[in-house]
Short mmCIF file of C-alpha atoms in Angstrom, two decimals:
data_model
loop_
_atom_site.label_atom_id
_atom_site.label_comp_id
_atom_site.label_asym_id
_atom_site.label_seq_id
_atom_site.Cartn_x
_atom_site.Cartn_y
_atom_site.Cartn_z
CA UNK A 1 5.16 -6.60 19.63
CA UNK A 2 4.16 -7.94 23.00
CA UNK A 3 0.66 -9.04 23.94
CA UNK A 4 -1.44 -6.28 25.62
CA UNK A 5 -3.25 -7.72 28.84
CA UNK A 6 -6.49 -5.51 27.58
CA UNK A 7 -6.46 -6.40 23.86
CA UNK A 8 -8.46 -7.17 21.00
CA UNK A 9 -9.08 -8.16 17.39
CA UNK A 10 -10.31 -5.96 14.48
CA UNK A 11 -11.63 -7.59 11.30
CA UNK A 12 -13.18 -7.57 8.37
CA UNK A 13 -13.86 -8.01 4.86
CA UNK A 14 -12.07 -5.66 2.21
CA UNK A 15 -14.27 -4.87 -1.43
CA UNK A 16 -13.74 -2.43 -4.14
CA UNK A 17 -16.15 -1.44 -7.03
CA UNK A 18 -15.64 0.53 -10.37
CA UNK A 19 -17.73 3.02 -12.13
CA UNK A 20 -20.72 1.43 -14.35
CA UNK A 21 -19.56 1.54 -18.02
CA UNK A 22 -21.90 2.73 -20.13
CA UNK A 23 -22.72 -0.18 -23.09
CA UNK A 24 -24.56 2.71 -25.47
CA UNK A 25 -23.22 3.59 -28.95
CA UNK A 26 -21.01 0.25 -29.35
CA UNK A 27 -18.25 1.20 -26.99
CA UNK A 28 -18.60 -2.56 -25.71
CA UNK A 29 -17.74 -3.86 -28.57
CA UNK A 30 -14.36 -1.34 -29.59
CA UNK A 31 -12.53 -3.04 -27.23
CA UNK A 32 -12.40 -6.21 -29.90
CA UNK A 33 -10.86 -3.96 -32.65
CA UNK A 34 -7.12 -3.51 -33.27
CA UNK A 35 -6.96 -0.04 -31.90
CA UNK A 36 -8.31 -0.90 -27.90
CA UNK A 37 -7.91 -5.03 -27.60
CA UNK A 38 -4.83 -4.49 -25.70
CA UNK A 39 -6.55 -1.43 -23.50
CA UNK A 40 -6.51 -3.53 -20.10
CA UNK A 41 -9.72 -3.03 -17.86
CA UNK A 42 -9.36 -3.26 -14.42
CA UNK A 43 -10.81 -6.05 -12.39
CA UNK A 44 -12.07 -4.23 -9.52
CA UNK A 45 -12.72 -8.00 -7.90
CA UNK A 46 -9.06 -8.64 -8.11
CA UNK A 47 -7.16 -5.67 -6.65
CA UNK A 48 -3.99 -6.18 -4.75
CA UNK A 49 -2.63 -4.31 -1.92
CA UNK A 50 -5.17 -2.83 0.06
CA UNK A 51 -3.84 -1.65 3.52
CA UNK A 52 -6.07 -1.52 6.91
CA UNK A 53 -4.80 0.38 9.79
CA UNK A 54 -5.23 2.74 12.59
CA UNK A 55 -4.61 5.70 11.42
CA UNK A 56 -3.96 7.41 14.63
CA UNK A 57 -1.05 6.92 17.52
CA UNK A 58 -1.59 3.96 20.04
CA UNK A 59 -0.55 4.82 23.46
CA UNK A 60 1.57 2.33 24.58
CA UNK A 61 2.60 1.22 21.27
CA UNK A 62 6.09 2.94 20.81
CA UNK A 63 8.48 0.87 20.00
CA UNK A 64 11.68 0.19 19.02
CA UNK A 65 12.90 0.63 15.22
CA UNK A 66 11.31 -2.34 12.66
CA UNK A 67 12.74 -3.60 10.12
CA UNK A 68 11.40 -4.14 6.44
CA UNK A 69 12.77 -4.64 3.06
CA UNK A 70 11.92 -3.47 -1.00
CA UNK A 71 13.50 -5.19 -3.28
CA UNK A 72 14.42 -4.45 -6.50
CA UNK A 73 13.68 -7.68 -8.92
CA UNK A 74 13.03 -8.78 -12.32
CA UNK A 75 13.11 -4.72 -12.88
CA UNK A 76 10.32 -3.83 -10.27
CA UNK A 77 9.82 -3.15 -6.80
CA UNK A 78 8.85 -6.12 -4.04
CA UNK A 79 6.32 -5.64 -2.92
CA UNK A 80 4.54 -3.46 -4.52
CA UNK A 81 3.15 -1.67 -1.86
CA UNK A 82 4.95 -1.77 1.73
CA UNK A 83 2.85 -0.29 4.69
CA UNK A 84 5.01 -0.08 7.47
CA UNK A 85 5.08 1.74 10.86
CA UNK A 86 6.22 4.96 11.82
CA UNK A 87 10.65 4.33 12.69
CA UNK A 88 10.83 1.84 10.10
CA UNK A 89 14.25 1.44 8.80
CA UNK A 90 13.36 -0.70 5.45
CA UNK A 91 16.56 -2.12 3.36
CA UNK A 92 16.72 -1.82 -0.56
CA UNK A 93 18.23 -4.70 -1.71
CA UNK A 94 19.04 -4.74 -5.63
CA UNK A 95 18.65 -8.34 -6.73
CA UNK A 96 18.98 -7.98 -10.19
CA UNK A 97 22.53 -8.49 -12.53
CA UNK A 98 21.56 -4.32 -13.60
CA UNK A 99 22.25 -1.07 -12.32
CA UNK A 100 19.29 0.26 -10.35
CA UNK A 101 18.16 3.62 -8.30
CA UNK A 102 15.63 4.32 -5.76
CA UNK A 103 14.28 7.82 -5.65
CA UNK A 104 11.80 10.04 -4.04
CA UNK A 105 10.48 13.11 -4.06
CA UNK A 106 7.82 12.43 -1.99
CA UNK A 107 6.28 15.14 0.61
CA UNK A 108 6.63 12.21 4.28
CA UNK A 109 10.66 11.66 2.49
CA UNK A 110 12.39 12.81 -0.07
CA UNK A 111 15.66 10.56 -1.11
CA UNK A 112 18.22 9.31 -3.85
CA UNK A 113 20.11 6.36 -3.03
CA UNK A 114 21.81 6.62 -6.32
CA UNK A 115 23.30 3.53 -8.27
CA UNK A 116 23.30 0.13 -7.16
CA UNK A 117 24.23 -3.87 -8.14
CA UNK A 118 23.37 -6.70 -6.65
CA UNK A 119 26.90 -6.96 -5.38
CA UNK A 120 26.91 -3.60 -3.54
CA UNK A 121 25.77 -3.52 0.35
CA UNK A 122 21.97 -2.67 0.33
CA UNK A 123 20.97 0.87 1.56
CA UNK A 124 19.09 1.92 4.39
CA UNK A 125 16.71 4.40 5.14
CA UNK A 126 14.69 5.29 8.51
CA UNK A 127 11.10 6.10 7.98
CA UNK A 128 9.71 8.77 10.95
CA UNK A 129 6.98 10.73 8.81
CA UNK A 130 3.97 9.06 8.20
CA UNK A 131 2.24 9.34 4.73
CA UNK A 132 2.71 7.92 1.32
CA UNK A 133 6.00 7.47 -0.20
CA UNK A 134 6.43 6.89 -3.82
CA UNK A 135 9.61 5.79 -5.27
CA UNK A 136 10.67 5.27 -8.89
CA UNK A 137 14.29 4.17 -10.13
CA UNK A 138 16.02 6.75 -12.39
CA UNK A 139 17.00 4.30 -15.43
CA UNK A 140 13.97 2.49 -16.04
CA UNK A 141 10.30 4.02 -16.32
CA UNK A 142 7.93 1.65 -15.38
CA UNK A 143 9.83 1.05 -11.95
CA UNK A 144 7.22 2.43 -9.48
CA UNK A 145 6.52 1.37 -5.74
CA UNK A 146 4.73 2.95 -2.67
CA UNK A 147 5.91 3.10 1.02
CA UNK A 148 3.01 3.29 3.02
CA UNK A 149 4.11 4.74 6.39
CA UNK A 150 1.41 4.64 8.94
CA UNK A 151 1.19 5.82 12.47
CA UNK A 152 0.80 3.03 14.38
CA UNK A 153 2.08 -0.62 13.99
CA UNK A 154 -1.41 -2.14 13.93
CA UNK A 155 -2.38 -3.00 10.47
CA UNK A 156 -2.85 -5.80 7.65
CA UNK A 157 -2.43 -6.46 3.91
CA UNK A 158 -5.17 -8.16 1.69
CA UNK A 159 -5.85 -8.60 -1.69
CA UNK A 160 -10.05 -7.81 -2.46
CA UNK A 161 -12.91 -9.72 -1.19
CA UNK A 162 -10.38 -11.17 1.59
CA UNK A 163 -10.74 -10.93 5.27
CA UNK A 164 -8.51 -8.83 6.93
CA UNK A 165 -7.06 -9.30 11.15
CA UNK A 166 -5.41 -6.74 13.24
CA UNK A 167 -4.87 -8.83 16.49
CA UNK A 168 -3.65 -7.57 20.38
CA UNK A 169 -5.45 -4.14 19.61
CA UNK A 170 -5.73 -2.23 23.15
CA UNK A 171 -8.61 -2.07 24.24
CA UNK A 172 -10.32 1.60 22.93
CA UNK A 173 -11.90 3.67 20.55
CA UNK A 174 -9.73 4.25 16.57
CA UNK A 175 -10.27 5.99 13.24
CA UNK A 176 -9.81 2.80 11.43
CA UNK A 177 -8.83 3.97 7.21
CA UNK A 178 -8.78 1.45 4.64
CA UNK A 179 -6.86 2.55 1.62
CA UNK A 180 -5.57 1.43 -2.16
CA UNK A 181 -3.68 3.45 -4.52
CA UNK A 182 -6.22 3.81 -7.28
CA UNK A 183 -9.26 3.65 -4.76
CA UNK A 184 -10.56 6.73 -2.17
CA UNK A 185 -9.85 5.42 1.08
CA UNK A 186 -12.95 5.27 3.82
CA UNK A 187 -12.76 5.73 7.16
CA UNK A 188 -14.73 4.08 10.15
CA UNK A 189 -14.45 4.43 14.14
CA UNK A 190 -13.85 1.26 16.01
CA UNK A 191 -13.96 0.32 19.81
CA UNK A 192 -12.10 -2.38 20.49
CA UNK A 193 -13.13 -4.36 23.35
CA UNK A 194 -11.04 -5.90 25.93
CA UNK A 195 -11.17 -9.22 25.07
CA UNK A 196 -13.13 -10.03 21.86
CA UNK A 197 -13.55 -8.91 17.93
CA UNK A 198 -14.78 -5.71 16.38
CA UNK A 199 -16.28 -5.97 12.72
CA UNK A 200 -15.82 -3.54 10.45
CA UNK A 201 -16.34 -3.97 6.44
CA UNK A 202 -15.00 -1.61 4.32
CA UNK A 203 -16.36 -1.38 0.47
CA UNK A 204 -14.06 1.02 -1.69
CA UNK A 205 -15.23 2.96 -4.29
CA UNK A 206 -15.86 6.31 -6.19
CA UNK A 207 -19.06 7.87 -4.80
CA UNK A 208 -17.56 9.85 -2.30
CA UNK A 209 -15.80 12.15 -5.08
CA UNK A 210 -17.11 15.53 -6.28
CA UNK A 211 -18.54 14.85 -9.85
CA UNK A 212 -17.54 18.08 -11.12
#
């Protein structure tokens, strides 16, 4: 994308906490017998894939088609999690010596690109809807990966507790959304400057839901 005479940088540091586990009645310590020690906890400290981005059109920031990719390797999708602009055309590439599928039945796209090897020409599909896009593989069931389609091109990916940039922002006011899959997303306005840096820190977490 080219620079923006009037632009700016958004950033910021990305954090995520759990619910409080109650330690009453010896719960704690079931997780060391036979029947939980394999139940995996989640590490709230080390999440993956959180996306910031304007959720909202930029004027001026049409563009022509990008390009992107998801692989299919070592019988999972890479990444993980692709966020991606609105008139993304993203490539599914089967690297693997197996038959594979990529399917959706997502609300933003629905799509089955059927079977595939690693010798056959990767598909392609154009993303114009934003939202979420989930996509599985029909042959093998822990095959899962998300297209995050977003409607403007100015966003980053972090892992938690990292610092996040969004550089040659126009100048103006955004809803700026943080979001991760297992995680509420939050919300915060920004105004960019013309020339400088906006914070904004963004701390995800379950408060926000109804309780009943």
């Amino acid at each position: 994308m080219a620079a923006t005479a009037s632009a700016g940088t958004i950033t910021g540091l990305v954090s995520a906490h759990g619910p409080a586990v109650p330690h009453a009645g010896g719960a704690a310590g079931a997780y060391s017998t036979l029947r939980y020690k394999f139940a995996e906890q989640i590490d709230y400290d080390r999440l993956d894939d959180f996306v910031v981005y304007i959720d909202a059109p930029v004027p001026g920031s049409a563009a022509e088609h990008s390009a992107a990719a998801m692989s299919q390797r070592n019988v999972a999708f890479e990444p993980h999690v692709l966020a991606i602009p609105v008139n993304t055309r993203v490539t599914w590439p089967n690297l693997d010596f197996i038959y594979h599928n990529v399917f959706s039945v997502s609300d933003a796209k629905s799509f089955d690109l059927g079977l595939t090897t690693n010798k056959d020409k990767p598909e392609v599909k154009l993303f114009d809807r934003a939202g979420r896009v989930d996509v599985f593989c029909t042959i093998h069931a822990k095959m899962h990966g998300i297209i995050l389609v977003v409607p403007s091109p100015y966003l980053a990916t972090v892992s938690a507790r990292h610092r996040y940039v969004i550089s040659g922002v126009p100048a103006g006011t955004y809803p700026l959304r943080a979001w991760q899959e297992r995680l509420p997303a939050q919300e915060k306005w920004v105004t960019v400057p013309t020339d400088g840096t906006v914070e904004a820190d963004f701390d995800l977490n379950f408060a926000a839901l109804p309780k009943e």
